[in-house]
Structures are given as structure tokens and as C-alpha cells.
XYZ file of C-alpha atoms in Angstrom:
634
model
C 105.981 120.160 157.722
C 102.062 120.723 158.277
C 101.901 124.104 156.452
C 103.792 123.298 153.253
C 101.468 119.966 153.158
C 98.641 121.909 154.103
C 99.375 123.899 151.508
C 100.185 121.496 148.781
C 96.791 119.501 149.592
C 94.676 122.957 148.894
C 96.261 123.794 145.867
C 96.071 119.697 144.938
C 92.501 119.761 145.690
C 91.746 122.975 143.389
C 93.166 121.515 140.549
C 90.907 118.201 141.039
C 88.102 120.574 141.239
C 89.121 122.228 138.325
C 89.682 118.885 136.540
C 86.249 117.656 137.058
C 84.295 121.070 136.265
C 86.359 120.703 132.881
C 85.109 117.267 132.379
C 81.648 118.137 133.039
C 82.076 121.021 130.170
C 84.372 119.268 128.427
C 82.160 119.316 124.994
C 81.746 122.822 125.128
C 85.334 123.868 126.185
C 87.892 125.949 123.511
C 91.034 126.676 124.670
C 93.039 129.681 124.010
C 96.772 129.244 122.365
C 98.896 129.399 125.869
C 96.734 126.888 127.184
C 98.033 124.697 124.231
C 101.068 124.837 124.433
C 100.547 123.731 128.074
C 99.002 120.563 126.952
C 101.724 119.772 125.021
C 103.790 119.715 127.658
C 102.076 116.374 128.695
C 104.671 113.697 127.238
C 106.975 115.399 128.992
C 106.053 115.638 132.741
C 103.806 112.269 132.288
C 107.005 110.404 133.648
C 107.063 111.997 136.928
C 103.675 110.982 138.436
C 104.399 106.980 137.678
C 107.012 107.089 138.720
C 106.375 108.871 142.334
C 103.489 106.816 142.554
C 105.640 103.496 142.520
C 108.095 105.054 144.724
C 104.850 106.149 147.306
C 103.121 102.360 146.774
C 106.773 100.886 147.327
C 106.827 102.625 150.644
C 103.367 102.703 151.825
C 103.691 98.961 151.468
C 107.058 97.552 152.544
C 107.812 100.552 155.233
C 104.634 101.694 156.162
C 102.917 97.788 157.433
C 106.330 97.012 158.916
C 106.531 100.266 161.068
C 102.842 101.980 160.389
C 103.095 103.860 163.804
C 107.364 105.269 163.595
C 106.872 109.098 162.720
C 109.771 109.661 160.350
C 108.532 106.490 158.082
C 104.872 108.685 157.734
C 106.335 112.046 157.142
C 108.167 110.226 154.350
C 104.816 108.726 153.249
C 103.183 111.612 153.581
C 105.292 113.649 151.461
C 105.466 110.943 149.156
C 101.844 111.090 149.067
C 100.724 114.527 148.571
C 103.675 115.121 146.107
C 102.466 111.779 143.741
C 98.393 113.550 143.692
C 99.709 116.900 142.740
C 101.803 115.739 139.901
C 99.244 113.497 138.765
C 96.364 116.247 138.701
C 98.843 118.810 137.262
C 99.774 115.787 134.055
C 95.974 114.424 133.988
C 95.290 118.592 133.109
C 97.675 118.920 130.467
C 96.447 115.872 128.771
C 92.683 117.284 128.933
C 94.012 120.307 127.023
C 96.066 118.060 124.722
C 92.848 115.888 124.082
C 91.251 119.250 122.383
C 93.962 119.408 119.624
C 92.721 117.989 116.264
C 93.843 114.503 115.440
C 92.841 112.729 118.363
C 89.744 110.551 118.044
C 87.309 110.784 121.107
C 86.615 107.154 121.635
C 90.349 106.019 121.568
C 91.303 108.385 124.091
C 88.353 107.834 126.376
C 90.085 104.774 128.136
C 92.951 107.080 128.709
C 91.374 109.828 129.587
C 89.274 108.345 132.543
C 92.067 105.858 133.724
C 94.534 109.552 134.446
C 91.723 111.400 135.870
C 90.820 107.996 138.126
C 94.541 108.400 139.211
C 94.597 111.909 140.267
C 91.231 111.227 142.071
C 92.184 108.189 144.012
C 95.555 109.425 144.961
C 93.421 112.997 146.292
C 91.246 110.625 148.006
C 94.023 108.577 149.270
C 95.894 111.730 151.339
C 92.704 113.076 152.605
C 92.148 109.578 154.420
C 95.436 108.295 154.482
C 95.606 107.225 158.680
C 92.305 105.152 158.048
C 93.527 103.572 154.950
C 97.031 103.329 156.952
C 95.325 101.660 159.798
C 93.579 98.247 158.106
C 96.196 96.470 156.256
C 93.535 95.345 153.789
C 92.287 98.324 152.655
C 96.017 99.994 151.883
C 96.596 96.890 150.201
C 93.195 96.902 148.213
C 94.234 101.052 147.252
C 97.759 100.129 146.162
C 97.102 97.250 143.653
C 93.906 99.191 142.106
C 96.456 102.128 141.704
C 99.549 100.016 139.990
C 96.471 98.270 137.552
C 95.124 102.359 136.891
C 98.991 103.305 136.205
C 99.468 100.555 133.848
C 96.148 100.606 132.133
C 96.711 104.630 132.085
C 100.270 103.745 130.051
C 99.132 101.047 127.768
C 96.389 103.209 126.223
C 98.733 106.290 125.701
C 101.346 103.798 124.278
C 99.059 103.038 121.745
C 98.390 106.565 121.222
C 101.253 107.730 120.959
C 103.248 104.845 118.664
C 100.454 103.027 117.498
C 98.188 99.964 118.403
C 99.765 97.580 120.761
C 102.788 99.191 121.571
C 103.515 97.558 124.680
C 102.551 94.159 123.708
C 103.887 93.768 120.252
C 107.209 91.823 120.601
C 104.606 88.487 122.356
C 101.572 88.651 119.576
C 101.872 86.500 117.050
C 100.142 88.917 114.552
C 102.877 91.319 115.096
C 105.294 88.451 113.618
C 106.429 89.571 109.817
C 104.866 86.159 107.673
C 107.120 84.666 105.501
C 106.358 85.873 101.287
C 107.204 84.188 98.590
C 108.373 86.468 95.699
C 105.232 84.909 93.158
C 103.048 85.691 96.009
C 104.133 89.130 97.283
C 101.611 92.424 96.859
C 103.925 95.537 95.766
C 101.157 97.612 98.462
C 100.693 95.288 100.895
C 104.364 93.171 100.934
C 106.249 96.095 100.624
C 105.074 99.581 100.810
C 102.679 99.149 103.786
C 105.221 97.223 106.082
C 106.877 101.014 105.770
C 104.109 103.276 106.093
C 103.296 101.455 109.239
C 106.413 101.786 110.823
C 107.778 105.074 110.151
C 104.658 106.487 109.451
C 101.526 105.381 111.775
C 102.667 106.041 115.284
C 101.470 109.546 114.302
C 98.863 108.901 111.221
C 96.388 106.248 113.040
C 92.644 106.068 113.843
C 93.699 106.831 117.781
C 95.842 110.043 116.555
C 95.242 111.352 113.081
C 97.993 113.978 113.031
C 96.884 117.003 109.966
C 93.445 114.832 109.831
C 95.315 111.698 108.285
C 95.050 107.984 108.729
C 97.009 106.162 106.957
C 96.085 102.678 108.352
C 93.997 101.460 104.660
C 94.108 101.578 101.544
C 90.662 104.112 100.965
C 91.991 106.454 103.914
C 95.655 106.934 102.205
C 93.546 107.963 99.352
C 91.243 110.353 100.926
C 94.479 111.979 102.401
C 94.450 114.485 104.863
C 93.692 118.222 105.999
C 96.729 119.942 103.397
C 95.007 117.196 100.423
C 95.848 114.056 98.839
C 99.030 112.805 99.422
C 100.396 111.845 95.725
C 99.739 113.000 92.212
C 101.746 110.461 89.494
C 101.688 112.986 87.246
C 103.149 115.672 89.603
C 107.213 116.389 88.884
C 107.576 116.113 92.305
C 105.120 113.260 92.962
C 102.885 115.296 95.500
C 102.625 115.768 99.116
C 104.033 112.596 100.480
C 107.301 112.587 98.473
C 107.863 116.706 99.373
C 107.326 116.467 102.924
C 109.992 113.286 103.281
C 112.641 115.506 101.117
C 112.529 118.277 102.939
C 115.371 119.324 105.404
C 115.641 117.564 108.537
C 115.664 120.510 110.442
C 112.510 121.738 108.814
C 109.218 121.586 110.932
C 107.471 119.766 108.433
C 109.758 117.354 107.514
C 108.608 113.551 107.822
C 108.735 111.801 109.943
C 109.539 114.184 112.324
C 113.184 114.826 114.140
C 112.859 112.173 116.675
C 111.105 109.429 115.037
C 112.539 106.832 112.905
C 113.369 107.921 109.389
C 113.147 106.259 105.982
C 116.272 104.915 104.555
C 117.503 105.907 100.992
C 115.976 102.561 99.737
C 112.581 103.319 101.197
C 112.446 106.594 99.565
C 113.234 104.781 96.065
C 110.216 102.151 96.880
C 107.899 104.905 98.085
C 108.740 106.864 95.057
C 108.599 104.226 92.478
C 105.139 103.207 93.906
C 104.272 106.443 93.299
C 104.949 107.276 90.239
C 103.831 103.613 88.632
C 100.298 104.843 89.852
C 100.419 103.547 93.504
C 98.546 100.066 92.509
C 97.037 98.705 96.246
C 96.281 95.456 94.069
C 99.740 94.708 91.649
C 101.639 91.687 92.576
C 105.325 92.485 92.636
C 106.180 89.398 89.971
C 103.521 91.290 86.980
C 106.310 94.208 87.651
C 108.592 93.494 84.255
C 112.001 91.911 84.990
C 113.960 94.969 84.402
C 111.021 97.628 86.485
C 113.119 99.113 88.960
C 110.586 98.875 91.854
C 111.300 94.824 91.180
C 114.705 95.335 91.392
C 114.270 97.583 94.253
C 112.076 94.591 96.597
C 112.907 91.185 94.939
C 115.164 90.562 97.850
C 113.032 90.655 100.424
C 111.407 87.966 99.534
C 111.991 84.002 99.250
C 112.126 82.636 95.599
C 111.118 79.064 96.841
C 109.655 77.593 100.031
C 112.109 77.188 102.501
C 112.531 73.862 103.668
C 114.238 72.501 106.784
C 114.887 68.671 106.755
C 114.478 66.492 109.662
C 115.740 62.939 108.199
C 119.454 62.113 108.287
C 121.743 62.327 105.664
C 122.735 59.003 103.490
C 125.706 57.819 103.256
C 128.474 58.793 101.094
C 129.256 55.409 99.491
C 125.352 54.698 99.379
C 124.987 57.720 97.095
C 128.702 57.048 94.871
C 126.884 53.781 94.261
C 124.008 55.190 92.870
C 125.239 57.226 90.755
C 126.225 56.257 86.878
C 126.155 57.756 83.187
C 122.046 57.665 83.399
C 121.622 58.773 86.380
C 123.133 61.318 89.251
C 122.265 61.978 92.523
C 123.496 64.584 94.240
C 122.601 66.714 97.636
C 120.347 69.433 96.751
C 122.810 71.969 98.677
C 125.850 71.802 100.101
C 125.524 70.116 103.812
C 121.843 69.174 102.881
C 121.020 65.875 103.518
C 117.846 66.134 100.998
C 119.149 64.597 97.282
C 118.383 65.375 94.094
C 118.181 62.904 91.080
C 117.825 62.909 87.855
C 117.785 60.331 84.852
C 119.387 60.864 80.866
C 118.823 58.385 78.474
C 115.632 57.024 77.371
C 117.076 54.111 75.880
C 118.769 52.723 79.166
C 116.443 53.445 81.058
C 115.023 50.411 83.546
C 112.253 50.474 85.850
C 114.835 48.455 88.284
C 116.918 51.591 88.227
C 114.238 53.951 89.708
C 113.810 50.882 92.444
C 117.120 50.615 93.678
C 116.513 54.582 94.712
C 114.857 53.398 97.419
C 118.204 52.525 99.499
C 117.792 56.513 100.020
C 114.023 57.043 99.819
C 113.684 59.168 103.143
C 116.467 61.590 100.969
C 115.129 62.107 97.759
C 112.797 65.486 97.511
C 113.318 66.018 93.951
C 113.255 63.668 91.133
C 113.007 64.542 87.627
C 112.082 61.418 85.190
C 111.055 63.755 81.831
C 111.034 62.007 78.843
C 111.645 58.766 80.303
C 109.589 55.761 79.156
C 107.845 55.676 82.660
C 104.449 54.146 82.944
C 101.835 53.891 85.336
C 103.538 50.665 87.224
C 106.504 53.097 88.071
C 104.199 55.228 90.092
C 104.111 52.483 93.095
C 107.844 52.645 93.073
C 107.753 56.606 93.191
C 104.763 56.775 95.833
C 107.404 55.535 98.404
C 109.348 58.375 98.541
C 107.676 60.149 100.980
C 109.847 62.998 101.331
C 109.453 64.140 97.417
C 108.657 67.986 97.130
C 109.661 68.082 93.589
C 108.410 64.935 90.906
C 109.091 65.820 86.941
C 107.424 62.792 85.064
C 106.643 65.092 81.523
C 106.234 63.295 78.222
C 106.475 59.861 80.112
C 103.688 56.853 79.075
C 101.992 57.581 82.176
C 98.167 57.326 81.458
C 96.867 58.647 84.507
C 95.028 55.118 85.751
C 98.143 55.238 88.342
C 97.871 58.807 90.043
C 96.210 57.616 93.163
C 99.608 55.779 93.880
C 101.012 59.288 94.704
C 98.618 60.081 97.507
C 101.203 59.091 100.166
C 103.553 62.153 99.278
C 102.142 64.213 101.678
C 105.178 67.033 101.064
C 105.054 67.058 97.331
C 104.562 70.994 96.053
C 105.556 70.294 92.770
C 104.210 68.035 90.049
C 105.053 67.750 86.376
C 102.298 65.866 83.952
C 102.984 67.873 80.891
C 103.337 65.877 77.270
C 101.653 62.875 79.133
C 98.126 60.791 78.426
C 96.349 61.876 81.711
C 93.030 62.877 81.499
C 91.054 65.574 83.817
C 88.877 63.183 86.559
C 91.897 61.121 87.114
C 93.338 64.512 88.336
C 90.876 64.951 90.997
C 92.733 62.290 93.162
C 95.638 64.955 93.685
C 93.132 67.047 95.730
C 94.768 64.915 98.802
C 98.126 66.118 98.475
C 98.081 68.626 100.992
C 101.404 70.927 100.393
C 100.721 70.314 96.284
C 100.790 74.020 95.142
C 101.953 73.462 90.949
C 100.715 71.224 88.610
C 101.623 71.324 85.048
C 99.561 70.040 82.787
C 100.274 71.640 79.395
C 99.682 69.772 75.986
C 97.768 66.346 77.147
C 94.758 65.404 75.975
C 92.970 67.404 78.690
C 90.105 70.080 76.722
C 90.727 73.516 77.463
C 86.838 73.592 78.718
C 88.023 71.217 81.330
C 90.565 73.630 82.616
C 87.937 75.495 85.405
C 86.752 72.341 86.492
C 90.385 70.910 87.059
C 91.265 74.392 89.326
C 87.865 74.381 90.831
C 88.462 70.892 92.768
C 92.731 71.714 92.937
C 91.267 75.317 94.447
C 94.643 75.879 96.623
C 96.953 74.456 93.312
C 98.820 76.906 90.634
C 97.479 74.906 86.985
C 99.830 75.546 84.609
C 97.909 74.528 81.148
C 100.040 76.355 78.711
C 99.740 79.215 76.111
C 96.408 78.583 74.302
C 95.363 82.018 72.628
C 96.059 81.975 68.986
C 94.425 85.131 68.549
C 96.556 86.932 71.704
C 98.440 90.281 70.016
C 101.696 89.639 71.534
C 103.678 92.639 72.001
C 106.499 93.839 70.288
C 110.217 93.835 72.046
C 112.087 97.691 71.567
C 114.353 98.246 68.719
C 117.889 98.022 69.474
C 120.048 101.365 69.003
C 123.384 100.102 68.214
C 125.082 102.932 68.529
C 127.462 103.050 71.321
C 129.393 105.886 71.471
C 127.042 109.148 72.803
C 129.173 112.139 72.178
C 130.348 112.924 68.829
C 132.403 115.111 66.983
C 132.218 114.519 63.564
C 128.555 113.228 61.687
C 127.454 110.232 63.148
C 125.621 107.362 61.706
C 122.382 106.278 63.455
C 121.930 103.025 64.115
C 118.531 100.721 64.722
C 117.731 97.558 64.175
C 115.248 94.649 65.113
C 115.455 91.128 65.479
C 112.463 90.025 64.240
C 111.550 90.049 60.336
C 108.912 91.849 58.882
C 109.482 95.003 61.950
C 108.744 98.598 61.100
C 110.620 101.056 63.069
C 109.730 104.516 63.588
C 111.998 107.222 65.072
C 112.080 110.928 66.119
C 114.815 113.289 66.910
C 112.774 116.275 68.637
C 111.760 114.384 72.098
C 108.091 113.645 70.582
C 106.835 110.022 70.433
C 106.881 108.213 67.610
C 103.854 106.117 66.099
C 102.348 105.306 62.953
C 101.650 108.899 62.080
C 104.587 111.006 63.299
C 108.192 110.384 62.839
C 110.549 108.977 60.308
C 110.014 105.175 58.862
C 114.070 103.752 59.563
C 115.165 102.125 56.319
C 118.958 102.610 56.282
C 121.604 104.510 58.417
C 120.605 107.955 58.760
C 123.533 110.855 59.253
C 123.133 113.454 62.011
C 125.035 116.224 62.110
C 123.364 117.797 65.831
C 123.024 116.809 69.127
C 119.494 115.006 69.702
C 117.536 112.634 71.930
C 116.625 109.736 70.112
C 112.880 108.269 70.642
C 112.234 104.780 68.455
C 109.447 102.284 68.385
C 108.644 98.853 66.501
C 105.337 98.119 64.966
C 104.193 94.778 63.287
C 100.641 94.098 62.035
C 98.918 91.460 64.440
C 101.229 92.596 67.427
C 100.943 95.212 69.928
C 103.684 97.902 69.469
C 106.540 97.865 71.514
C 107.387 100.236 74.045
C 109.639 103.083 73.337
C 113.601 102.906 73.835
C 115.499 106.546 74.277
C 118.775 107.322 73.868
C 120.516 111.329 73.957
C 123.541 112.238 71.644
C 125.594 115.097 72.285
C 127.871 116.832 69.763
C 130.751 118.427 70.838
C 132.689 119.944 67.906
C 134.752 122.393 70.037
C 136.778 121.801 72.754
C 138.484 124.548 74.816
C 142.364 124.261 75.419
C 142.675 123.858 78.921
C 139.491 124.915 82.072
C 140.466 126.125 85.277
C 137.883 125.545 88.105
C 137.499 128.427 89.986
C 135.259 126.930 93.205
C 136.764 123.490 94.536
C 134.615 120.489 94.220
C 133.199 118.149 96.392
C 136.322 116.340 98.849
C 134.241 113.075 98.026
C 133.340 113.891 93.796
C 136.690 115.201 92.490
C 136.882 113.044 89.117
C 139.438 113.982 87.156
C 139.630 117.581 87.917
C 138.855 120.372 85.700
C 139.863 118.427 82.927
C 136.652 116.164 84.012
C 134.308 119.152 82.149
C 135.752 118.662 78.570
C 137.163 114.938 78.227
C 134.128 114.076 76.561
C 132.978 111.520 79.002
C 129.797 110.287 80.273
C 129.378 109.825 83.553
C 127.919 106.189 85.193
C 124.775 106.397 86.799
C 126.330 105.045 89.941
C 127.548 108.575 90.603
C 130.080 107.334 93.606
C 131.981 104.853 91.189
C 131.539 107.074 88.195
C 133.697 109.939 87.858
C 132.025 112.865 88.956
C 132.515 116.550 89.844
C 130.469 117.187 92.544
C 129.365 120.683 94.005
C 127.556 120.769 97.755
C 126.946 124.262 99.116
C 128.667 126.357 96.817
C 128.082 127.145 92.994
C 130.250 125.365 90.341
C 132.378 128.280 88.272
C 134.781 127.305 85.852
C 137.019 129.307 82.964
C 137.565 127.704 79.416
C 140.520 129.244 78.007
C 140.759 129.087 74.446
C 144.681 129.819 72.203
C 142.460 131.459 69.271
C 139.144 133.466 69.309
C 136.373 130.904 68.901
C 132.232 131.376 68.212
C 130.246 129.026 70.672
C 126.141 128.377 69.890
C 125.665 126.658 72.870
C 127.635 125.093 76.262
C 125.932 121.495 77.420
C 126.660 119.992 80.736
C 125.937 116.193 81.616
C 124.852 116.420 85.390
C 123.288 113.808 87.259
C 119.487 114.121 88.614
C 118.126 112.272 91.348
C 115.969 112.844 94.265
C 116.207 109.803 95.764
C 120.003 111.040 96.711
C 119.489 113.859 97.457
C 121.486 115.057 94.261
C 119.885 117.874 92.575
């Protein structure tokens, strides 16, 4: 065995050699192609040096202090040994030549760097004195634990290299732990889009290994893109670089994220590509999207729509609560199994301040009490300040005056308060600043000033003041026209169809696919006749409002239809409609293309014969096919 280890030990300490004359000229060093493609092969021997090193450790250790002087058990070691330092100089060379590759930033690597080279040292080190270190216990234990701390130090950093920041420690930091959103509160760029940049996208695009010289880690470096340019153009048919490289095939090379990595879902293409073409706002809050914006539609979900709650107090009890409840007044459990109860009060005229009192049999279980228009006064107030569970207290156009308020400062859990139609007046507000959880406060038509309002949300800094609509000279803006029209293939003339619901609306339409204003396009007084296939482009205006947007609809005329079709390629197993007869039914297909019927054509061309019983002229053929990216239907 002493020539092979002789051996290994001269070619082991070459390569150390080698390793530190490359660190000396490491600035200066450009590598040739070959030597590349050598470097890459770092993640892929990187394994075997760990783990011959815990394997050497394990026996040096256990083997080697119980029987440091039996021959077989340091031929073992030995081997162990010299094997461990040559893998280790062999993988701490290939990541030097990996280092050089653009994309890596020097000072992220530099912990990594010098904690492999310290390895491949030490463990050099460690064979050439290996009977002295052998021979004082201290000393092999004072070599092992410094080179398990290198190892681990070694893998932490290229963790984070490799799959971004905190790899390793992730699942035990708190910051790591996705914070609960509610939907009014959600960022469209930070809520949604960045929690999937950063985790299909950043284990390759950070500040530690900026992969085609991008970092995608903020909002200014997403913009400044990366070595092939920006990575999204709105106004692009394809939406730019970002959208093109996650479309491509998987197979392709620059597909993203690469083979091997996570990949987005269909729904995380529709988000990325919505964001995208609504002009990739890093600043829009997801509830200013309009109800019907499908990027809303898309996210609304992931979010909570109210504060979740979880109740600690027991439930009352079921004839407590039958009691309590009458033709004025019901309370009822706020969900199913909840113990937390809901009341509310009808009937102005019965109404007794006795009535709210005898609530207090179940005071610990009422969160939500809604008193509006009741003839509640300030007195009351006492009565309500005892429920100390109340989240939710509705006490609009009441007689309250205000002077009572500070009776509510022992509803430490209240979130929601209702003043509206009331006398209160702005410094008797101030005493809500001590309601700690308080986050709405309507306030709307009371004799509060609107110069008050800043004041009132200055001191209430962390409470939503809701003071109502107050600009009279706010251009509102006009809802669409409503095409009433239903069917959208014809054969015969059809009648066109608009029509607004408020008086006094102009309407302006166009037939060629330009938009209509005041200028261009027809003024809609009465049904109109078409004789052609069109798209359909109408507007509403309205002096003193803002025009609406515009609605679109596409007719399609289809005055001839062939006898019978014959499909000469088959379609789709999964799209096969109605057959052939699919192409001439004069049928629209639904947008949800799996429950609509569909012919559907997947790596072969669609080729079909219309036969017709009687020579027939044809202008023009149109075909209704469904476009979207986001499927992957083209």
C-alpha cells in the first residue's frame, strides 16, 4: 500500500500547489473553454469529499483512539485519509474555475471560496502529519471538530449560492414565515407576484449568483434587467423577455426556470402575465384592481377578506341564547360551532335600554352588535363598554352625542366602529386612540367639518376613517353601454342593439375595429341594420362625467352553409366536439375551452372538405378558434 499512497499524496500535493498559485493570480487568471466546462462539473463531485471526510473523522475518532496502535485500523485511516484530501483539492479546483463564470458576485463567494480551499489544506496537512496528530488525543480531536465546522460552513454558503439566501436555515426563521394579508391590504407586486419570482425564480437570479447578469431580488434591479435587456415590454404582443423565455419548450436550453428547478404553474403564468401587461405596477394594491380585472380574480383567494379570529371564551348556553332572542332582537352564533354571537336589534319603537342590559347574561359572547337607528344615547354606552369581547359595534344614526365615548375604552378587541348619522363631534374622537385593535371608524354625515378630517386621522394614525363622499365637483365616470344583442352569428340582417341606463347618455359606436369618441364614429339613435360581419366598438359620453370605457363585441355572418364537411386529419382524443359537423353548426365556442365544445388539433394540421349539392361562390371562409398563451393553445 505505500506506493499507491505515495503516489496519491504527490499528485494530492500538486494540485494544492496548483490551488494556491491560482489564488495568488486569481485576479489576473482567464480560463480557456475546456477548463469551463470542468468547473461546472463542481455540483456534481462536491458530494464526494463531505462525505469521505465524515466517513475519515467517523473513523479517525471512534476506531482510531480506541485501537490507535492495530495496523489494519490505520491502513483504513490512512486510505481514508489521503483519498478525502485528493477529492477535496480536485472539487475546491473546479469551484475556482466555476467562480470565473459571470454571475457570481466576488464578495458572496469569498466565504465559500476560502472555507473549500481551508478544507483541502487542512486535510493535506492532516496526512502529511497524521502519526503526530494520531498520537495526542487532543490535537486529533481539536483537527476533527475544526474540519466538521469548515465542512458545514463550506455547505451553508454554497446553499445559499446555489438556491438562494438561507437555504439551510429557512424552515426555523421566523422571517421566512409567509405573514398573513388581508385582501384590502394586499400589494399586487409585493403580495403576489414577488412571493413567485422568489421562489421559482431567485435561486438562480440573486445578488450571490446573477445568472445572464440579472438580479431579480428588488423592484429597481427587475427593471434594469439583465445582459439579453429588460425583461417586459406592455406593449410587446408577446409581453417581452420574461413571458418568452417561460413559454418556451421544456426541453429548450433557455427555457425558465430551467429543467430541474421548480416550474410555474398555469395560474402563475396568468398572474405573471396579467402583471405584465397592466404595466407591472410595484405600488397597486390588489383591491384598486376593478371587481371584474382578471388579475383580481386571478389572486383574491389568496388572501383573507376579514381578520381571522380564534375565540378563547366558552360557548353560552343554548336556552340562555333561545331566551334572548324575540321579534326585536336575534342573537345568533356568528358561524356554525362558534361560540362568538352576533346580535342585532329591529324596531325603533320597542326598543328599551333594559333590552340591551339583559345581553349581558352572554357578554363574554357577543363580538358583534349592531344597534343602527336605534334611539341609543350616551347612557347606553356604559351598558355596551362591558362587552369586552366586541370586535364589531354599529351604533349609526343613534342620539349618541359623543360626551359618552370614553365608556368604550375597555373594548380592547373592537376593530370595528360605526358613528355615522350621529351628533359626535371631532375631540371627543380622540379618546378612541386607546382602542388598540380599532382599525375602521365611520364617521360619515355628523356634524364633524371636513377640515377636521386630517386632524381626526392624524391622532387615529393606525385607523381606516371612513368620512364619506364629499366632492361635488368629482367627474364620475360613465358605466359601458349595454349591447343587447345576444345572438353573434347571423344569417339574415341583424338589428344592432345598444342601450344605457342612465338618461341624458350619448353613445357612440364603430364597426371597423377603431375607437370611438366624440369625433369618430356613429352617434346611436335607433336600431341600426347590418348586413356584414363586424366587431362592434361602443362608448357612453355625458357632459360633467368622464366617458366610460369601451365594451366590444364581434358578429359573424354566415349566409352559406355547406351540406355536409368531412375532416380529413382526426382531432384531438381530448377536443372532439361534435365532429366535423362542429365547423358549420354555427356555434360559438365557451371560453372554458375543456367544457366548451371544441375541435382541437395538437401536432398535426387541421384539413377539412365542405361538400356542397350545387356549385356555390364563397367571398370569404371564417373560423372561431380559441387564443391563449397562458394554455398553451395557440
Amino acid at each position: 500500500m505505500r506506493y499507491p499512497k505515495t503516489l496519491l499524496y504527490n499528485i494530492t500535493f500538486s494540485l494544492n500547489c496548483l490551488l494556491a498559485f491560482l489564488l495568488f493570480f486569481y485576479g489576473s487568471i482567464q480560463l480557456p473553454g475546456w477548463v469551463q466546462v470542468i468547473g461546472r462539473m463542481h455540483p456534481l463531485v462536491l458530494h464526494f469529499p463531505i462525505v469521505l471526510l465524515v466517513l475519515c473523522i467517523f473513523w479517525e475518532l471512534v476506531m482510531g483512539l480506541r485501537q490507535p496502535d492495530k495496523e489494519a485500523n490505520l491502513l483504513i485511516g490512512d486510505a481514508l485519509l489521503i483519498v478525502a484530501a485528493l477529492a477535496s483539492v480536485i472539487t475546491a479546483l473546479m469551484g475556482l474555475f466555476l467562480s470565473k463564470e459571470d454571475g457570481y458576485t466576488p464578495a458572496v463567494l469569498i466565504w465559500h471560496k476560502w472555507a473549500g480551499v481551508s478544507i483541502s489544506f487542512l486535510l493535506l496537512a492532516w496526512y502529511a502529519f497524521r502519526k503526530h496528530i494520531r498520537q495526542r488525543k487532543i490535537v486529533l480531536i481539536t483537527s476533527s471538530l475544526a474540519a466538521m465546522v469548515i465542512i458545514v460552513v463550506t455547505g451553508h454558503q454554497g446553499s445559499n449560492i446555489t438556491h438562494g439566501e438561507n437555504f439551510l436555515l429557512a424552515p426555523i426563521l421566523n422571517n421566512d414565515i409567509k405573514r398573513v394579508v388581508k385582501f384590502e391590504d394586499a400589494m399586487v407586486y409585493a403580495d403576489v407576484v414577488h412571493p413567485i419570482l422568489q421562489v421559482k425564480c431567485m435561486s438562480c437570479h440573486n445578488s450571490a449568483k446573477a445568472k445572464g447578469q440579472l438580479v431579480m431580488e428588488t423592484p429597481e434591479l427587475l427593471l434594469k434587467g439583465g445582459r439579453h435587456g429588460v425583461l417586459w415590454d406592455s406593449t410587446d404582443s408577446q409581453a417581452g423577455l420574461l413571458l418568452q423565455r417561460i413559454h418556451l419548450p421544456d426541453d429548450d436550453k433557455k427555457h425558465m426556470p430551467p429543467a430541474g428547478k421548480p416550474q410555474l404553474t398555469t395560474e402563475e403564468i396568468a398572474i405573471l402575465y396579467r402583471w405584465i401587461k397592466t404595466g407591472a405596477s410595484f405600488t397597486t394594491k390588489l383591491a384598486m384592481l376593478a371587481p371584474a380585472d382578471s388579475l383580481r380574480l386571478l389572486t383574491a383567494s389568496l388572501f383573507t377578506q376579514k381578520e381571522t379570529d380564534v375565540f378563547s371564551f366558552a360557548s353560552a348556553s343554548e336556552n340562555n341564547i333561545d331566551k334572548l332572542n324575540n321579534a326585536y332582537r336575534i342573537v345568533r352564533p356568528l358561524a356554525t360551532g362558534s361560540p362568538a354571537l352576533n346580535v342585532e336589534f329591529f324596531g325603533a319603537a320597542q326598543y328599551q335600554p333594559t333590552q340591551l342590559k339583559e345581553l349581558l347574561e352572554v357578554k363574554q359572547q357577543v363580538v358583534a352588535l349592531n344597534l343602527n337607528k336605534m334611539p341609543v344615547t350616551d347612557a347606553d354606552l356604559k351598558t355596551i363598554g362591558q362587552f369586552v369581547n366586541l370586535r364589531v359595534l354599529n351604533v349609526s344614526f343613534t342620539n349618541i352625542t359623543g360626551a359618552g365615548l370614553a365608556a368604550l375604552a375597555s373594548l380592547k378587541e373592537l376593530r370595528e366602529l360605526s358613528l355615522s348619522g350621529t351628533k359626535v363631534q371631532a375631540a371627543q374622537l380622540k379618546v378612541l386612540a386607546g382602542l388598540p385593535k380599532l382599525s375602521l371608524l365611520t364617521i360619515w354625515n355628523t356634524p364633524i367639518q371636513p377640515g377636521e378630517f386630517s386632524l381626526i386621522q392624524k391622532q387615529l394614525s393606525k385607523v381606516k376613517v371612513e368620512t364619506g363622499f364629499t366632492g361635488d365637483t368629482t367627474k364620475l365616470l360613465l358605466t359601458p353601454p349595454v349591447i343587447e344583442n345576444e345572438e353573434v352569428i347571423f344569417k339574415n340582417d341583424v338589428s344592432l342593439k345598444l342601450k344605457h341606463y342612465v338618461r341624458g347618455v350619448s353613445i357612440r359606436y364603430t364597426t371597423d375595429g377603431t375607437e370611438p369618441d366624440s369625433v369618430n364614429g356613429y352617434e346611436y339613435t335607433k336600431e341600426v341594420m347590418v348586413d356584414k360581419g363586424f366587431t362592434l366598438k361602443a362608448r357612453a359620453f355625458k357632459t360633467g362625467w368622464i366617458s366610460s370605457r369601451t365594451v366590444e363585441k364581434t358578429f359573424f355572418k354566415s349566409s352559406i352553409k355547406p351540406d355536409s364537411v368531412f375532416l380529413a386529419t382526426k382531432a384531438n382524443p381530448d377536443f372532439l366536439a361534435e365532429g366535423a359537423t362542429t365547423l358549420i353548426d354555427g356555434q360559438k365556442g365557451e371560453l372554458n375551452f375543456k367544457g366548451g365544445k371544441w375541435l382541437g388539433y395538437k401536432d398535426r394540421p387541421l384539413e377539412a372538405y365542405l361538400f356542397f349539392n350545387k356549385p356555390t361562390n364563397i367571398s370569404s371562409v371564417t373560423l372561431s378558434m380559441l387564443i391563449d398563451i397562458n394554455r398553451f393553445i395557440m
